[in-house]
Amino acid sequence: RILCSIYTYRKMRDLARIQALSWGYKCDGFLAFSTETIPALGMLEILHKGPESYANMWQKVRAIWAYISEHYLGDYDWFHLGGDDLYIIVENMRRFL
């Protein structure tokens, strides 16, 4: 079982929606960690140290992994995290794993 996740922010909400509809639904679970929560899109606000900026991405990623570990570690075998500008061919990832 694979949990696919992306990090994004409010301004890129449409891009996160496109990812959920184009490839995210092929994963066993999909979450978009953002600056706002929109349950219908699987979008969850994630709080982290420091400002919401590209230069502070590590703190956001660190907070995301901590959240995944606390809430989903026992539910999935594999975890994938990337930015809101990627496209995954989930079928290929499944074959690889």
Coordinates of N, CA and C in Angstrom, one line a residue:
R1 N 0.8 -1.2 0.0 CA 0.0 0.0 0.0 C 0.9 1.2 0.0
I2 N 0.5 2.2 -0.8 CA 1.3 3.4 -1.0 C 0.5 4.7 -0.6
L3 N 1.1 5.5 0.2 CA 0.6 6.8 0.5 C 1.4 7.8 -0.3
C4 N 0.7 8.5 -1.2 CA 1.4 9.6 -2.0 C 1.0 10.9 -1.4
S5 N 2.0 11.8 -1.3 CA 1.7 13.1 -0.7 C 2.5 14.2 -1.5
I6 N 1.9 15.4 -1.4 CA 2.6 16.5 -2.0 C 2.6 17.7 -1.0
Y7 N 3.5 18.6 -1.2 CA 3.5 19.8 -0.4 C 3.2 20.9 -1.4
T8 N 2.4 21.9 -0.9 CA 1.9 23.0 -1.7 C 1.5 24.1 -0.8
Y9 N 0.9 25.1 -1.4 CA 0.3 26.2 -0.6 C -0.9 26.8 -1.3
R10 N -1.6 27.7 -0.6 CA -2.9 28.1 -1.0 C -2.9 28.6 -2.5
K11 N -1.9 29.3 -2.9 CA -1.9 29.9 -4.3 C -1.9 28.8 -5.4
M12 N -1.4 27.6 -5.0 CA -1.3 26.5 -6.0 C -2.4 25.4 -5.8
R13 N -3.4 25.8 -5.1 CA -4.6 24.9 -4.9 C -5.0 24.2 -6.1
D14 N -5.1 24.9 -7.2 CA -5.6 24.2 -8.5 C -4.6 23.2 -9.0
L15 N -3.3 23.4 -8.8 CA -2.3 22.4 -9.2 C -2.4 21.2 -8.4
A16 N -2.7 21.3 -7.1 CA -2.9 20.2 -6.2 C -4.1 19.4 -6.6
R17 N -5.2 20.1 -6.9 CA -6.4 19.4 -7.4 C -6.1 18.6 -8.6
I18 N -5.4 19.2 -9.6 CA -5.1 18.5 -10.8 C -4.3 17.2 -10.5
Q19 N -3.3 17.3 -9.6 CA -2.6 16.1 -9.2 C -3.4 15.0 -8.6
A20 N -4.3 15.5 -7.7 CA -5.2 14.5 -7.1 C -6.1 13.8 -8.2
L21 N -6.5 14.5 -9.1 CA -7.4 13.9 -10.2 C -6.7 13.2 -11.3
S22 N -5.4 13.6 -11.5 CA -4.7 12.9 -12.6 C -4.0 11.7 -12.2
W23 N -3.3 11.7 -11.1 CA -2.5 10.5 -10.6 C -2.7 10.2 -9.2
G24 N -3.1 11.1 -8.4 CA -3.2 10.9 -6.9 C -4.2 9.8 -6.5
Y25 N -5.3 9.7 -7.3 CA -6.3 8.7 -7.0 C -5.9 7.3 -7.2
K26 N -4.8 7.1 -8.0 CA -4.3 5.8 -8.2 C -3.4 5.2 -7.1
C27 N -3.1 6.1 -6.2 CA -2.4 5.6 -4.9 C -3.4 5.1 -4.0
D28 N -3.0 4.3 -3.0 CA -3.9 3.8 -2.0 C -4.3 4.9 -1.0
G29 N -3.6 6.0 -1.0 CA -3.9 7.2 -0.2 C -3.2 8.4 -0.8
F30 N -3.9 9.6 -0.7 CA -3.3 10.8 -1.3 C -3.6 11.9 -0.3
L31 N -2.6 12.7 0.0 CA -2.7 13.9 0.8 C -1.9 15.0 0.2
A32 N -2.5 16.2 0.3 CA -1.8 17.4 -0.2 C -1.6 18.3 1.1
F33 N -0.4 18.5 1.5 CA -0.1 19.3 2.7 C 0.1 20.7 2.3
S34 N -0.7 21.6 2.9 CA -0.8 23.0 2.4 C -0.9 24.0 3.5
T35 N -1.2 25.2 3.2 CA -1.5 26.3 4.2 C -3.0 26.4 4.5
E36 N -3.8 25.5 3.9 CA -5.2 25.5 4.2 C -5.7 24.0 4.2
T37 N -6.8 23.8 4.8 CA -7.5 22.5 4.8 C -8.7 22.5 3.9
I38 N -8.7 21.6 2.9 CA -9.9 21.4 2.1 C -10.1 19.9 2.0
P39 N -11.0 19.3 2.8 CA -11.2 17.9 2.9 C -11.5 17.2 1.5
A40 N -12.3 17.9 0.7 CA -12.7 17.3 -0.6 C -11.5 17.1 -1.5
L41 N -10.4 17.8 -1.3 CA -9.3 17.6 -2.2 C -8.2 16.8 -1.5
G42 N -8.5 16.4 -0.2 CA -7.4 15.7 0.5 C -6.3 16.6 0.9
M43 N -6.7 17.9 1.1 CA -5.7 18.9 1.4 C -5.8 19.2 2.9
L44 N -4.6 19.2 3.5 CA -4.5 19.4 5.0 C -3.5 20.5 5.3
E45 N -3.9 21.4 6.2 CA -3.0 22.4 6.6 C -1.9 21.8 7.5
I46 N -0.7 22.1 7.3 CA 0.4 21.6 8.1 C 1.2 22.8 8.7
L47 N 1.3 22.8 10.0 CA 2.0 23.9 10.6 C 3.5 23.5 10.8
H48 N 4.4 24.5 10.6 CA 5.8 24.2 10.7 C 6.5 25.4 11.2
K49 N 7.7 25.2 11.7 CA 8.6 26.3 12.2 C 8.9 27.2 11.0
G50 N 9.0 28.5 11.3 CA 9.4 29.5 10.3 C 8.4 29.9 9.3
P51 N 8.8 30.7 8.4 CA 7.8 31.2 7.4 C 7.5 30.2 6.3
E52 N 6.4 30.5 5.6 CA 6.0 29.7 4.5 C 6.7 30.2 3.3
S53 N 7.9 29.7 3.0 CA 8.7 30.1 1.9 C 9.5 29.0 1.3
Y54 N 10.0 29.1 0.1 CA 10.8 28.1 -0.5 C 12.1 27.9 0.3
A55 N 12.6 28.9 0.8 CA 13.9 28.8 1.5 C 13.7 28.1 2.8
N56 N 12.5 27.9 3.3 CA 12.2 27.2 4.5 C 11.5 25.9 4.3
M57 N 11.7 25.3 3.1 CA 11.0 24.1 2.7 C 11.3 22.9 3.6
W58 N 12.6 22.9 4.1 CA 13.0 21.7 4.9 C 12.1 21.6 6.2
Q59 N 11.7 22.8 6.8 CA 10.9 22.7 8.0 C 9.5 22.2 7.6
K60 N 9.0 22.6 6.5 CA 7.7 22.0 6.1 C 7.7 20.5 5.8
V61 N 8.8 20.1 5.1 CA 8.9 18.7 4.8 C 9.1 17.9 6.2
R62 N 9.9 18.4 7.1 CA 10.1 17.8 8.4 C 8.7 17.6 9.1
A63 N 7.9 18.7 9.1 CA 6.6 18.6 9.7 C 5.7 17.6 9.1
I64 N 5.8 17.5 7.7 CA 5.0 16.6 7.0 C 5.3 15.1 7.4
W65 N 6.6 14.8 7.4 CA 7.1 13.5 7.8 C 6.7 13.1 9.2
A66 N 6.7 14.1 10.1 CA 6.3 13.8 11.5 C 4.8 13.5 11.5
Y67 N 4.0 14.3 10.7 CA 2.6 14.0 10.7 C 2.3 12.7 10.1
I68 N 2.9 12.3 9.0 CA 2.7 11.0 8.4 C 3.1 9.9 9.4
S69 N 4.2 10.1 10.0 CA 4.7 9.0 11.0 C 3.7 8.9 12.1
E70 N 3.1 9.9 12.6 CA 2.2 9.9 13.7 C 0.8 9.3 13.3
H71 N 0.4 9.6 12.1 CA -1.0 9.3 11.7 C -1.2 8.1 10.7
Y72 N -0.1 7.8 10.0 CA -0.3 6.8 8.9 C 0.8 5.7 8.8
L73 N 1.7 5.7 9.7 CA 2.9 4.8 9.6 C 2.4 3.3 9.6
G74 N 1.4 2.9 10.3 CA 1.0 1.5 10.3 C 0.0 1.2 9.2
D75 N -0.5 2.2 8.5 CA -1.5 2.0 7.4 C -0.9 1.7 6.0
Y76 N 0.3 2.1 5.8 CA 0.9 2.0 4.5 C 2.3 1.3 4.6
D77 N 2.7 0.7 3.4 CA 4.0 0.1 3.4 C 5.0 1.1 2.8
W78 N 4.6 2.0 1.9 CA 5.5 2.9 1.2 C 4.9 4.3 1.3
F79 N 5.8 5.3 1.3 CA 5.4 6.7 1.4 C 6.2 7.5 0.3
H80 N 5.5 8.3 -0.4 CA 6.1 9.2 -1.4 C 5.7 10.6 -1.1
L81 N 6.7 11.5 -1.1 CA 6.4 12.9 -0.9 C 7.2 13.7 -2.0
G82 N 6.5 14.7 -2.6 CA 7.1 15.6 -3.6 C 6.4 16.9 -3.6
G83 N 6.9 17.7 -4.5 CA 6.3 19.1 -4.6 C 5.0 19.1 -5.5
D84 N 4.4 20.2 -5.6 CA 3.2 20.3 -6.3 C 3.4 20.5 -7.8
D85 N 4.7 20.3 -8.2 CA 5.0 20.4 -9.7 C 5.5 19.1 -10.3
L86 N 5.1 18.0 -9.6 CA 5.6 16.7 -10.2 C 4.4 15.9 -10.7
Y87 N 4.7 14.9 -11.5 CA 3.8 14.0 -12.0 C 4.3 12.6 -11.8
I88 N 3.6 11.7 -11.2 CA 4.0 10.3 -11.0 C 3.2 9.4 -11.8
I89 N 3.9 8.4 -12.4 CA 3.2 7.3 -13.1 C 3.1 6.2 -12.0
V90 N 2.0 6.1 -11.3 CA 1.8 5.3 -10.2 C 2.0 3.8 -10.5
E91 N 1.6 3.4 -11.7 CA 1.7 2.0 -12.1 C 3.2 1.6 -12.2
N92 N 4.1 2.5 -12.7 CA 5.5 2.2 -12.7 C 6.1 2.2 -11.3
M93 N 5.7 3.1 -10.4 CA 6.2 3.1 -9.1 C 5.8 1.8 -8.4
R94 N 4.6 1.3 -8.6 CA 4.1 0.0 -8.0 C 5.0 -1.1 -8.5
R95 N 5.2 -1.2 -9.8 CA 6.1 -2.3 -10.3 C 7.5 -2.2 -9.7
F96 N 8.0 -1.0 -9.6 CA 9.4 -0.8 -9.1 C 9.4 -1.3 -7.6
L97 N 8.4 -0.9 -6.8 CA 8.4 -1.3 -5.4 C 8.1 -2.8 -5.2

